Short mmCIF file of C-alpha atoms and ligand atoms in Angstrom, two decimals:
data_model
loop_
_atom_site.label_atom_id
_atom_site.label_comp_id
_atom_site.label_asym_id
_atom_site.label_seq_id
_atom_site.Cartn_x
_atom_site.Cartn_y
_atom_site.Cartn_z
CA MET Y 83 77.30 126.97 105.66
CA SER Y 84 75.17 123.83 105.62
CA ALA Y 85 75.62 121.28 102.82
CA LEU Y 86 72.18 122.14 101.43
CA ALA Y 87 72.91 125.88 101.38
CA LYS Y 88 76.25 125.16 99.74
CA PHE Y 89 74.58 123.05 97.06
CA ARG Y 90 71.95 125.76 96.48
CA ARG Y 91 74.68 128.35 96.05
CA ILE Y 92 76.60 126.15 93.60
CA SER Y 93 73.46 125.21 91.68
CA ARG Y 94 72.68 128.87 91.14
CA SER Y 95 76.16 129.62 89.85
CA LEU Y 96 76.72 130.32 86.18
CA ARG Y 97 79.44 127.68 86.11
CA PHE Y 98 77.00 124.99 87.26
CA ARG Y 99 74.30 126.07 84.83
CA LEU Y 100 76.74 126.17 81.92
CA THR Y 101 78.01 122.67 82.76
CA LEU Y 102 74.47 121.33 83.21
CA GLY Y 103 73.38 122.79 79.88
CA TYR Y 104 76.45 121.31 78.22
CA ALA Y 105 75.81 117.88 79.81
CA LEU Y 106 72.13 117.86 78.78
CA PHE Y 107 73.04 118.82 75.25
CA LEU Y 108 75.73 116.11 75.11
CA CYS Y 109 73.25 113.55 76.46
CA ALA Y 110 70.60 114.43 73.87
CA LEU Y 111 73.24 114.39 71.13
CA LEU Y 112 74.58 110.96 72.16
CA ILE Y 113 71.08 109.47 72.36
CA GLY Y 114 70.21 110.90 68.95
CA VAL Y 115 73.45 109.68 67.35
CA GLY Y 116 73.05 106.25 68.99
CA ALA Y 117 69.47 105.85 67.74
CA VAL Y 118 70.42 106.81 64.19
CA TYR Y 119 73.46 104.52 64.20
CA ARG Y 120 71.42 101.60 65.61
CA ALA Y 121 68.77 102.05 62.92
CA LYS Y 122 71.46 102.09 60.23
CA LEU Y 123 73.10 98.97 61.69
CA ALA Y 124 69.73 97.15 61.77
CA ALA Y 125 69.06 98.11 58.15
CA SER Y 126 72.48 96.95 56.97
CA LEU Y 127 72.15 93.62 58.87
CA ASN Y 128 68.77 93.15 57.24
CA VAL Y 129 70.23 93.75 53.79
CA GLN Y 130 73.04 91.29 54.53
CA ILE Y 131 70.68 88.52 55.60
CA ARG Y 132 68.41 89.09 52.57
CA ASP Y 133 71.44 88.91 50.27
CA GLY Y 134 72.44 85.62 51.90
CA ILE Y 135 68.96 84.15 51.44
CA GLU Y 136 68.86 85.34 47.81
CA GLN Y 137 72.15 83.49 47.17
CA GLU Y 138 70.71 80.37 48.80
CA TRP Y 139 67.61 80.70 46.61
CA ALA Y 140 69.81 80.76 43.55
CA ALA Y 141 71.73 77.70 44.87
CA ILE Y 142 68.55 75.77 45.55
CA LYS Y 143 67.67 75.90 41.86
CA GLY Y 144 70.97 74.16 41.09
CA TYR Y 145 70.73 71.44 43.71
CA LEU Y 146 66.98 70.63 43.79
CA ARG Y 147 65.23 68.53 41.15
CA ILE Y 148 61.65 67.43 41.46
CA GLN Y 149 60.71 64.06 39.96
CA ASN Y 150 57.20 62.68 40.33
CA ASP Y 151 56.48 65.32 42.94
CA ARG Y 152 59.44 64.13 45.00
CA PRO Y 153 62.38 66.37 45.76
CA ILE Y 154 65.79 65.04 44.84
CA TRP Y 155 68.95 66.88 45.90
CA PHE Y 156 71.71 66.61 43.29
CA TYR Y 157 75.16 67.17 44.75
CA ASP Y 158 78.45 65.42 45.33
CA THR Y 159 77.98 63.87 48.77
CA ASP Y 160 81.75 63.38 49.02
CA ASP Y 161 82.36 67.08 48.57
CA PRO Y 162 82.25 68.58 52.11
CA ASP Y 163 81.61 72.07 50.73
CA GLU Y 164 78.60 71.01 48.68
CA SER Y 165 77.31 68.87 51.56
CA PHE Y 166 77.62 71.85 53.86
CA ILE Y 167 75.75 74.12 51.44
CA VAL Y 168 72.90 71.67 50.91
CA ASP Y 169 72.66 71.00 54.66
CA ARG Y 170 72.43 74.68 55.24
CA LEU Y 171 69.76 75.09 52.56
CA LYS Y 172 67.71 72.39 54.17
CA ARG Y 173 67.89 73.81 57.69
CA VAL Y 174 64.92 76.16 57.28
CA TYR Y 175 63.13 74.81 54.26
CA MET Y 176 59.76 73.67 52.99
CA LEU Y 177 58.56 72.32 49.65
CA ALA Y 178 54.89 71.99 48.70
CA ASP Y 179 53.18 71.24 45.41
CA ALA Y 180 50.48 73.25 43.68
CA SER Y 181 47.82 71.18 45.44
CA ARG Y 182 49.21 72.66 48.75
CA LYS Y 183 50.55 69.28 49.79
CA VAL Y 184 53.82 69.48 51.76
CA ARG Y 185 56.45 67.37 50.05
CA GLU Y 186 59.44 68.09 52.24
CA ILE Y 187 59.89 70.25 55.37
CA SER Y 188 62.78 70.77 57.78
CA GLU Y 189 62.44 70.42 61.53
CA ILE Y 190 63.03 74.11 62.18
CA TYR Y 191 60.46 75.10 59.56
CA GLN Y 192 58.03 72.69 61.13
CA SER Y 193 58.44 74.50 64.44
CA LEU Y 194 57.40 77.75 62.70
CA GLY Y 195 54.22 76.14 61.41
CA VAL Y 196 53.35 75.03 57.88
CA ASP Y 197 52.15 77.76 55.55
CA SER Y 198 48.42 77.86 55.01
CA PRO Y 199 47.08 76.68 51.59
CA ALA Y 200 46.14 80.29 50.83
CA GLU Y 201 49.69 81.47 51.53
CA ILE Y 202 51.13 78.67 49.38
CA ALA Y 203 48.75 79.52 46.52
CA ALA Y 204 49.60 83.24 46.82
CA ALA Y 205 53.35 82.58 46.77
CA ILE Y 206 53.04 80.29 43.68
CA ARG Y 207 51.04 82.98 41.87
CA SER Y 208 53.21 85.93 42.85
CA PRO Y 209 55.92 86.96 40.33
CA GLN Y 210 57.82 88.59 43.26
CA PRO Y 211 59.29 86.71 46.22
CA ILE Y 212 57.37 87.04 49.50
CA TRP Y 213 59.35 88.00 52.59
CA ARG Y 214 58.05 87.41 56.10
CA VAL Y 215 59.39 87.26 59.62
CA ARG Y 216 58.11 84.26 61.53
CA GLY Y 217 58.72 83.09 65.06
CA ASN Y 218 58.56 79.74 66.81
CA ALA Y 219 57.13 78.90 70.22
CA GLN Y 220 60.48 79.67 71.92
CA GLY Y 221 60.47 83.22 70.56
CA ALA Y 222 63.23 82.69 67.99
CA GLN Y 223 62.60 84.65 64.82
CA PHE Y 224 63.39 83.79 61.21
CA LEU Y 225 63.33 85.70 57.94
CA ILE Y 226 61.56 83.57 55.35
CA ARG Y 227 61.62 83.96 51.58
CA SER Y 228 58.95 82.04 49.70
CA GLY Y 229 58.24 81.76 45.99
CA ALA Y 230 57.66 79.32 43.12
CA ILE Y 231 60.08 76.89 41.46
CA TYR Y 232 59.15 75.73 37.98
CA ASP Y 233 59.61 72.11 36.96
CA GLU Y 234 59.95 72.51 33.20
CA LYS Y 235 59.85 68.80 32.49
CA ASN Y 236 56.48 68.26 34.08
CA GLU Y 237 55.42 71.90 33.58
CA LYS Y 238 54.51 72.17 37.21
CA LYS Y 239 55.00 74.90 39.78
CA TYR Y 240 56.12 74.16 43.36
CA PHE Y 241 56.07 76.25 46.46
CA VAL Y 242 59.50 76.63 48.12
CA ALA Y 243 60.32 78.57 51.30
CA ILE Y 244 63.76 79.01 52.82
CA GLY Y 245 64.93 81.18 55.66
CA ARG Y 246 67.58 82.18 58.13
CA GLY Y 247 67.46 82.85 61.87
CA LEU Y 248 67.48 86.46 62.99
CA ALA Y 249 69.01 85.61 66.37
CA ASP Y 250 72.53 86.68 65.29
CA ASN Y 251 71.26 90.04 64.09
CA HIS Y 252 69.30 90.58 67.27
CA HIS Y 253 72.33 89.65 69.28
CA ILE Y 254 74.57 92.13 67.40
CA LEU Y 255 71.99 94.91 67.86
CA GLU Y 256 71.54 94.10 71.53
CA GLN Y 257 75.28 94.05 72.09
CA PHE Y 258 75.63 97.40 70.36
CA THR Y 259 72.78 98.89 72.41
CA TRP Y 260 74.14 97.77 75.76
CA THR Y 261 77.71 98.72 74.96
CA TYR Y 262 76.51 102.14 73.85
CA ILE Y 263 74.32 102.58 76.93
CA GLY Y 264 77.30 101.58 79.06
CA VAL Y 265 79.58 104.09 77.33
CA ILE Y 266 77.15 107.05 77.44
CA PRO Y 267 77.54 107.76 81.20
CA LEU Y 268 81.30 107.61 80.80
CA ILE Y 269 81.25 110.12 77.93
CA ILE Y 270 78.81 112.35 79.81
CA LEU Y 271 80.88 112.20 82.98
CA THR Y 272 84.03 113.11 81.05
CA GLY Y 273 82.04 115.84 79.24
CA CYS Y 274 80.77 117.21 82.56
CA LEU Y 275 84.28 117.34 84.02
CA LEU Y 276 85.57 119.02 80.88
CA GLY Y 277 82.62 121.43 80.87
CA TRP Y 278 83.12 122.22 84.57
CA TYR Y 279 86.79 122.94 83.92
CA LEU Y 280 86.18 125.00 80.76
CA ALA Y 281 83.37 126.98 82.43
CA ALA Y 282 85.72 127.74 85.32
CA ARG Y 283 88.39 128.91 82.89
CA ALA Y 284 85.94 131.07 80.97
CA LEU Y 285 84.50 132.59 84.14
CA THR Y 286 87.75 133.24 85.99
CA PRO Y 287 88.19 136.68 84.38
CA VAL Y 288 84.60 137.53 85.36
CA LEU Y 289 85.41 136.72 88.99
CA GLU Y 290 88.60 138.77 88.73
CA VAL Y 291 86.56 141.69 87.40
CA ALA Y 292 84.10 141.29 90.29
CA GLN Y 293 86.93 141.21 92.83
CA ALA Y 294 88.54 144.28 91.29
CA ALA Y 295 85.16 146.03 91.31
CA GLN Y 296 84.77 145.17 94.97
CA ARG Y 297 88.03 146.93 95.79
CA ILE Y 298 86.75 150.12 94.18
CA SER Y 299 84.98 152.37 96.67
CA GLY Y 300 84.20 156.07 97.00
CA SER Y 301 87.68 156.74 98.36
CA ASN Y 302 89.68 154.92 95.69
CA LEU Y 303 87.80 155.56 92.49
CA SER Y 304 91.10 155.98 90.68
CA LEU Y 305 91.47 152.17 90.55
CA ARG Y 306 90.89 150.61 87.14
CA ILE Y 307 90.42 146.99 86.13
CA PRO Y 308 93.25 145.97 83.79
CA THR Y 309 92.12 144.65 80.40
CA ARG Y 310 93.54 141.32 79.29
CA GLY Y 311 94.35 142.37 75.72
CA ALA Y 312 92.16 139.60 74.32
CA ALA Y 313 89.84 142.13 72.63
CA ASP Y 314 86.90 139.87 73.49
CA GLU Y 315 83.50 140.50 75.08
CA LEU Y 316 85.06 140.50 78.53
CA ASP Y 317 87.57 143.17 77.61
CA TYR Y 318 84.67 145.19 76.23
CA LEU Y 319 82.85 144.74 79.55
CA ILE Y 320 85.95 145.80 81.46
CA GLU Y 321 86.42 148.88 79.28
CA THR Y 322 82.76 149.84 79.71
CA PHE Y 323 83.08 149.31 83.44
CA ASN Y 324 86.25 151.43 83.59
CA ARG Y 325 84.54 154.21 81.66
CA MET Y 326 81.68 154.08 84.12
CA ILE Y 327 84.11 154.35 87.04
CA GLU Y 328 85.77 157.30 85.30
CA ARG Y 329 82.41 159.07 85.03
CA LEU Y 330 81.70 158.26 88.66
CA GLU Y 331 85.11 159.59 89.63
CA ASN Y 332 84.42 162.83 87.78
CA SER Y 333 81.02 163.17 89.42
CA PHE Y 334 82.49 162.44 92.85
CA SER Y 335 85.24 165.00 92.40
CA GLN Y 336 82.70 167.55 91.20
CA ILE Y 337 80.56 166.89 94.26
CA ARG Y 338 83.63 167.22 96.50
CA GLN Y 339 84.66 170.41 94.77
CA PHE Y 340 81.11 171.69 95.04
CA SER Y 341 80.95 171.00 98.80
CA THR Y 342 84.31 172.74 99.25
CA ASP Y 343 83.11 175.71 97.21
CA VAL Y 344 79.80 175.96 99.07
CA SER Y 345 81.44 175.82 102.50
CA HIS Y 346 84.02 178.35 101.37
CA GLU Y 347 81.35 180.69 99.97
CA LEU Y 348 79.24 180.42 103.11
CA ARG Y 349 82.20 180.79 105.46
CA THR Y 350 83.28 184.17 104.10
CA PRO Y 351 80.03 186.09 104.88
CA ILE Y 352 79.56 184.18 108.16
CA THR Y 353 83.07 185.16 109.31
CA ALA Y 354 82.38 188.74 108.25
CA ILE Y 355 79.05 188.85 110.14
CA ARG Y 356 80.71 187.39 113.21
CA GLY Y 357 83.53 189.96 113.04
CA GLN Y 358 81.13 192.86 112.59
CA LEU Y 359 78.93 191.76 115.48
CA GLU Y 360 81.94 191.19 117.75
CA VAL Y 361 83.32 194.62 116.88
CA ALA Y 362 79.90 196.15 117.60
CA LEU Y 363 79.58 194.26 120.87
CA PHE Y 364 83.04 194.99 122.26
CA THR Y 365 84.10 198.28 120.74
CA ALA Y 366 81.08 200.27 119.50
CA SER Y 367 80.18 203.11 121.80
CA SER Y 368 77.69 205.16 119.80
CA ILE Y 369 74.39 204.34 118.12
CA GLU Y 370 75.98 205.26 114.78
CA GLN Y 371 78.69 202.65 115.20
CA TYR Y 372 76.11 199.98 116.15
CA ARG Y 373 74.03 200.98 113.17
CA GLU Y 374 76.93 200.70 110.78
CA ALA Y 375 77.91 197.26 112.10
CA MET Y 376 74.30 196.11 111.80
CA LEU Y 377 74.07 197.40 108.22
CA ASN Y 378 77.27 195.64 107.23
CA ALA Y 379 76.07 192.42 108.87
CA LEU Y 380 72.74 192.72 107.06
CA GLN Y 381 74.56 193.12 103.73
CA ASP Y 382 76.45 189.90 104.36
CA ILE Y 383 73.30 188.14 105.48
CA GLU Y 384 71.69 189.25 102.23
CA ARG Y 385 74.64 187.73 100.33
CA LEU Y 386 74.24 184.52 102.31
CA SER Y 387 70.53 184.35 101.43
CA GLN Y 388 71.37 185.03 97.79
CA ILE Y 389 73.80 182.10 97.72
CA VAL Y 390 71.33 179.78 99.45
CA ARG Y 391 68.46 180.87 97.18
CA ALA Y 392 70.58 180.46 94.04
CA LEU Y 393 71.85 177.05 95.12
CA LEU Y 394 68.36 175.87 95.92
CA LEU Y 395 67.10 177.03 92.57
CA LEU Y 396 70.01 175.46 90.74
CA SER Y 397 69.59 172.12 92.51
CA GLN Y 398 65.85 172.19 91.77
CA ALA Y 399 66.61 172.95 88.15
CA GLU Y 400 69.18 170.18 87.85
CA SER Y 401 67.07 167.57 89.61
CA GLY Y 402 64.19 168.31 87.25
CA GLN Y 403 61.92 169.77 89.92
CA LEU Y 404 61.89 173.12 88.20
CA ALA Y 405 59.64 172.38 85.26
CA LEU Y 406 59.72 174.79 82.36
CA GLN Y 407 56.49 176.69 81.71
CA LYS Y 408 56.84 177.01 77.95
CA ALA Y 409 54.58 179.26 75.88
CA GLN Y 410 54.81 181.09 72.57
CA THR Y 411 56.84 184.18 73.48
CA ASN Y 412 57.81 187.21 71.47
CA LEU Y 413 61.55 187.21 72.15
CA SER Y 414 61.97 190.53 70.33
CA SER Y 415 59.93 192.43 72.89
CA LEU Y 416 61.36 190.38 75.76
CA VAL Y 417 64.95 191.21 74.78
CA ALA Y 418 64.03 194.88 74.25
CA ASP Y 419 62.40 194.99 77.74
CA VAL Y 420 65.43 193.46 79.48
CA VAL Y 421 67.79 195.81 77.64
CA ASP Y 422 65.59 198.73 78.76
CA GLN Y 423 65.82 197.59 82.39
CA PHE Y 424 69.63 197.68 82.13
CA GLN Y 425 69.73 201.04 80.37
CA ILE Y 426 71.56 203.47 82.67
CA PRO Y 427 72.38 206.96 81.44
CA TYR Y 428 75.73 206.92 79.63
CA GLU Y 429 77.04 209.71 81.87
CA GLU Y 430 76.66 207.43 84.90
CA THR Y 431 78.52 204.31 83.73
CA ARG Y 432 80.10 205.57 80.52
CA VAL Y 433 79.22 202.21 78.92
CA ARG Y 434 77.11 202.33 75.79
CA LEU Y 435 74.40 199.62 75.68
CA THR Y 436 72.78 199.14 72.27
CA ALA Y 437 70.34 196.57 70.91
CA ASP Y 438 69.67 195.34 67.39
CA VAL Y 439 66.57 193.19 67.62
CA ALA Y 440 64.86 191.60 64.62
CA PRO Y 441 61.06 192.03 64.88
CA GLU Y 442 58.60 189.26 65.70
CA CYS Y 443 60.99 186.51 66.76
CA THR Y 444 58.36 184.33 68.40
CA ILE Y 445 59.28 180.88 69.72
CA GLU Y 446 58.14 178.56 72.48
CA VAL Y 447 60.16 179.23 75.65
CA ASP Y 448 59.80 179.70 79.39
CA ARG Y 449 59.59 183.49 79.60
CA ILE Y 450 60.87 183.80 83.17
CA GLN Y 451 63.89 181.56 82.61
CA ILE Y 452 64.84 183.20 79.31
CA GLU Y 453 64.57 186.60 81.01
CA ARG Y 454 66.84 185.32 83.77
CA MET Y 455 69.32 184.06 81.16
CA ILE Y 456 69.44 187.38 79.27
CA SER Y 457 69.75 189.31 82.56
CA ASN Y 458 72.67 187.13 83.72
CA LEU Y 459 74.56 187.55 80.44
CA LEU Y 460 73.81 191.27 80.20
CA SER Y 461 74.73 192.06 83.81
CA ASN Y 462 78.04 190.21 83.33
CA ALA Y 463 78.75 192.11 80.11
CA LEU Y 464 78.07 195.45 81.80
CA LYS Y 465 79.98 194.48 84.92
CA PHE Y 466 83.12 193.44 83.05
CA THR Y 467 83.15 196.35 80.58
CA PRO Y 468 85.13 199.37 81.80
CA PRO Y 469 83.98 202.97 81.19
CA GLY Y 470 84.17 203.98 77.55
CA GLY Y 471 83.21 200.50 76.38
CA ASN Y 472 80.26 199.10 74.46
CA VAL Y 473 77.80 196.31 75.02
CA ARG Y 474 75.72 195.18 72.07
CA VAL Y 475 72.74 192.83 72.11
CA THR Y 476 71.63 191.27 68.83
CA LEU Y 477 68.64 189.03 68.16
CA ARG Y 478 68.38 187.31 64.79
CA ARG Y 479 66.14 184.75 63.24
CA ASN Y 480 67.75 181.74 61.47
CA PRO Y 481 66.38 178.59 59.78
CA GLN Y 482 66.66 176.59 63.00
CA GLY Y 483 65.24 179.19 65.39
CA VAL Y 484 66.74 182.32 66.89
CA GLU Y 485 70.23 183.47 67.80
CA LEU Y 486 70.92 185.88 70.62
CA THR Y 487 74.33 187.53 70.85
CA ILE Y 488 75.63 189.59 73.76
CA GLU Y 489 78.93 191.15 72.87
CA ASP Y 490 81.03 193.45 75.00
CA SER Y 491 84.31 195.28 74.65
CA GLY Y 492 85.26 194.42 78.21
CA CYS Y 493 88.23 192.78 79.88
CA GLY Y 494 87.70 189.41 78.19
CA ILE Y 495 88.37 185.96 79.60
CA PRO Y 496 91.76 184.23 79.30
CA GLN Y 497 91.65 181.07 77.16
CA ASP Y 498 92.57 178.71 80.00
CA HIS Y 499 89.61 179.91 82.09
CA LEU Y 500 87.05 179.66 79.30
CA PRO Y 501 86.33 175.93 79.77
CA HIS Y 502 85.42 176.50 83.44
CA ILE Y 503 83.26 179.60 83.47
CA PHE Y 504 80.01 177.61 83.34
CA ASN Y 505 80.99 175.63 86.46
CA ARG Y 506 79.33 176.53 89.72
CA PHE Y 507 81.18 179.15 91.82
CA TYR Y 508 83.78 179.61 89.12
CA ARG Y 509 85.08 183.14 88.86
CA VAL Y 510 88.05 184.22 86.84
CA PRO Y 511 90.68 185.31 89.37
CA GLY Y 512 91.28 189.06 89.38
CA GLY Y 513 87.87 189.79 87.87
CA ASP Y 514 85.21 191.49 89.97
CA SER Y 515 85.82 192.16 93.66
CA GLY Y 516 84.32 193.99 96.60
CA PRO Y 517 80.57 194.25 97.19
CA GLU Y 518 79.97 193.91 93.40
CA ARG Y 519 81.59 190.44 93.52
CA GLY Y 520 79.31 187.87 91.89
CA LEU Y 521 78.47 184.43 93.17
CA GLY Y 522 79.89 182.57 90.23
CA LEU Y 523 76.50 180.92 89.64
CA GLY Y 524 75.06 183.11 86.89
CA LEU Y 525 76.54 181.20 83.96
CA SER Y 526 75.59 177.86 85.56
CA PHE Y 527 71.99 179.06 85.28
CA VAL Y 528 72.55 180.19 81.71
CA ALA Y 529 73.93 176.76 80.78
CA TRP Y 530 71.01 174.96 82.41
CA ILE Y 531 68.35 177.22 80.85
CA VAL Y 532 69.84 176.84 77.36
CA LYS Y 533 70.16 173.09 77.77
CA ALA Y 534 66.58 172.79 79.07
CA HIS Y 535 65.38 174.58 75.93
CA GLY Y 536 67.38 172.26 73.70
CA GLY Y 537 69.65 175.12 72.69
CA LEU Y 538 73.36 175.78 72.38
CA VAL Y 539 75.58 178.35 74.07
CA ARG Y 540 78.98 179.39 72.72
CA VAL Y 541 81.53 181.85 73.99
CA GLN Y 542 84.35 183.64 72.24
CA SER Y 543 86.67 185.90 74.13
CA THR Y 544 89.89 187.82 73.69
CA PRO Y 545 91.49 189.21 76.84
CA GLY Y 546 91.60 193.00 76.73
CA LYS Y 547 89.25 193.13 73.75
CA GLY Y 548 85.96 191.66 74.84
CA THR Y 549 83.67 188.70 75.05
CA CYS Y 550 80.81 187.43 72.93
CA PHE Y 551 78.19 184.95 74.17
CA THR Y 552 75.96 183.40 71.48
CA VAL Y 553 72.83 181.52 72.45
CA SER Y 554 70.96 179.51 69.79
CA LEU Y 555 67.43 178.42 70.62
CA PRO Y 556 65.52 176.04 68.38
CA ALA Y 557 62.14 177.18 67.07
CA ARG Y 558 60.61 173.77 67.48
CA ASP Y 559 61.04 171.69 70.58
CA ALA Y 560 63.45 169.42 68.77
CA ALA Y 561 66.42 169.52 71.07
CA MET Y 562 69.62 170.91 69.53
CA GLY Y 563 71.65 169.74 72.51
CA ILE Y 564 74.69 171.50 73.74
CA SER Y 565 77.48 170.67 71.39
CA GLU Y 566 80.81 172.13 70.59
CA THR Y 567 81.40 174.17 67.49
CA PRO Y 568 84.90 173.68 66.09
CA GLY Y 569 87.16 176.58 66.84
CA ILE Y 570 84.84 178.14 69.35
CA PRO Y 571 85.58 177.54 73.01
CA VAL Y 572 82.60 176.17 74.85
CA ALA Y 573 82.52 175.79 78.59
CA SER Y 574 83.32 172.28 79.58
CA GLY Y 575 81.19 170.58 82.17
CA MET Y 576 77.99 171.97 80.72
CA ASN Y 577 76.62 168.55 80.14
CA GLU Y 578 77.18 167.69 83.75
CA LEU Y 579 75.40 170.79 84.91
P1 ADP T 430 79.37 185.92 88.43
O1 ADP T 430 78.15 185.94 89.24
O2 ADP T 430 80.62 185.89 89.21
O3 ADP T 430 79.36 186.85 87.28
P2 ADP T 430 79.07 183.95 86.39
O4 ADP T 430 78.84 182.52 86.51
O5 ADP T 430 78.00 184.78 85.76
O6 ADP T 430 79.36 184.46 87.84
O7 ADP T 430 80.40 184.21 85.64
C1 ADP T 430 81.53 183.42 85.96
C2 ADP T 430 82.78 184.18 85.67
O8 ADP T 430 82.94 184.31 84.27
C3 ADP T 430 82.78 185.59 86.17
O9 ADP T 430 83.21 185.66 87.51
C4 ADP T 430 83.76 186.26 85.24
O10 ADP T 430 85.06 186.07 85.72
C5 ADP T 430 83.60 185.53 83.94
N1 ADP T 430 82.74 186.26 83.00
C6 ADP T 430 81.44 186.05 82.74
N2 ADP T 430 80.98 186.87 81.80
C7 ADP T 430 82.02 187.68 81.46
C8 ADP T 430 82.19 188.76 80.55
N3 ADP T 430 81.20 189.20 79.78
N4 ADP T 430 83.41 189.34 80.46
C9 ADP T 430 84.42 188.89 81.22
N5 ADP T 430 84.33 187.87 82.10
C10 ADP T 430 83.15 187.28 82.23
#
């Protein structure tokens, strides 16, 4: 990988982006804090220098006397402290009388330029001191305080200005600025390294999850990513991921089971057809024997076509290609019609089929599919009820919609098989056999049709006593969903159907 490609890959990584974001934030924060701190420092230096000048102004009143318009400094020249103070006062200093005439001025003040007569007059008049920043030709700046001093003896006002250089303050501020600017990259670099390390630590579990996910394939879906016990967002992600794998595993095993079932179901008639044709080819000697072999083969071919047709229909239904053609349908007459179709004289089957149908139960359904559903349930009930038994169909209206019950006094279904009867190709062992043997797809259709109508199907069964299927269909299109009713076994896997 070239260096550029490597950089591109790193720059797109979450770790890099996290660190960059962190560094930018730190940078902005440091600049903001620095600017605020510098402004505060400048303000406090300004206050300090003003306080100093105010003290000097107070001192000047003690040391300066004006006699005949001439300034006279009263202090003990032998006292080094007083000499120092007066020298300092006179460093940046100017005295002018009310006629704007300069009476005394220091060298430094001279370099700043003498105040204009208007400024002198304004300062003498003003009850408040006047503060100004003034600079000399070399660029040095000074803070100047000007105001009036009153000579009570002569009842005269004089203009006095004193000041201090701002160079020290500027120097302190400059030093702070450069030191801070010098320190910022160091802090940011340390922050970046720390951020890079912390981001790596935070993202390590994510990489571990990704690696674990990579190991999971169609053949080892039983693998799970271990949670870290931190109960954090990542553990939540791992748990969600594991649940997804579990669902995938279930779907995969259902698909595998389905393929096994289909091949098994198709193999049986194909083997039978093959056997019958071989027997006819090698052993049949008369037309009758050929005929019989052909008939048997045709029967098996018919069964094969049935399986293929049913599977096709079921897959269309489940993939949503089989759209429901819903219309307002009188279920009462539909149920009565289907029951009539299944009515066989009692003497023939010795099973009594009765119907108790409430009148005018009209709801919006797909007539063909609902007819298929009733037929499937009814044919099962009749098939699994031995002679002397009863099958009863009931249709009732309820506040939510309608309820259809198909109850038989047949062989019943053992409890441990109940959860599976809606699965494709599932037949309770020892049930029907021979040419009457079903495909094990009827109830899969029932489950899909009920679900597609937003209804609910429940089954209750007692081996040796009978079975009762209850289908609830909502009157409105508001889906009821297929849910479990406590205490009533409902076929598992319906939601997957
Ligand atoms: P089949 O075409 O085999 O009837 P179904 O999907 O309709 O397939 O039914 C699945 C299995 O459920 C049946 O093979 C049977 O064992 C059991 N079953 C369904 N309905 C009844 C019933 N009314 N009484 C007893 N067993 C039943």
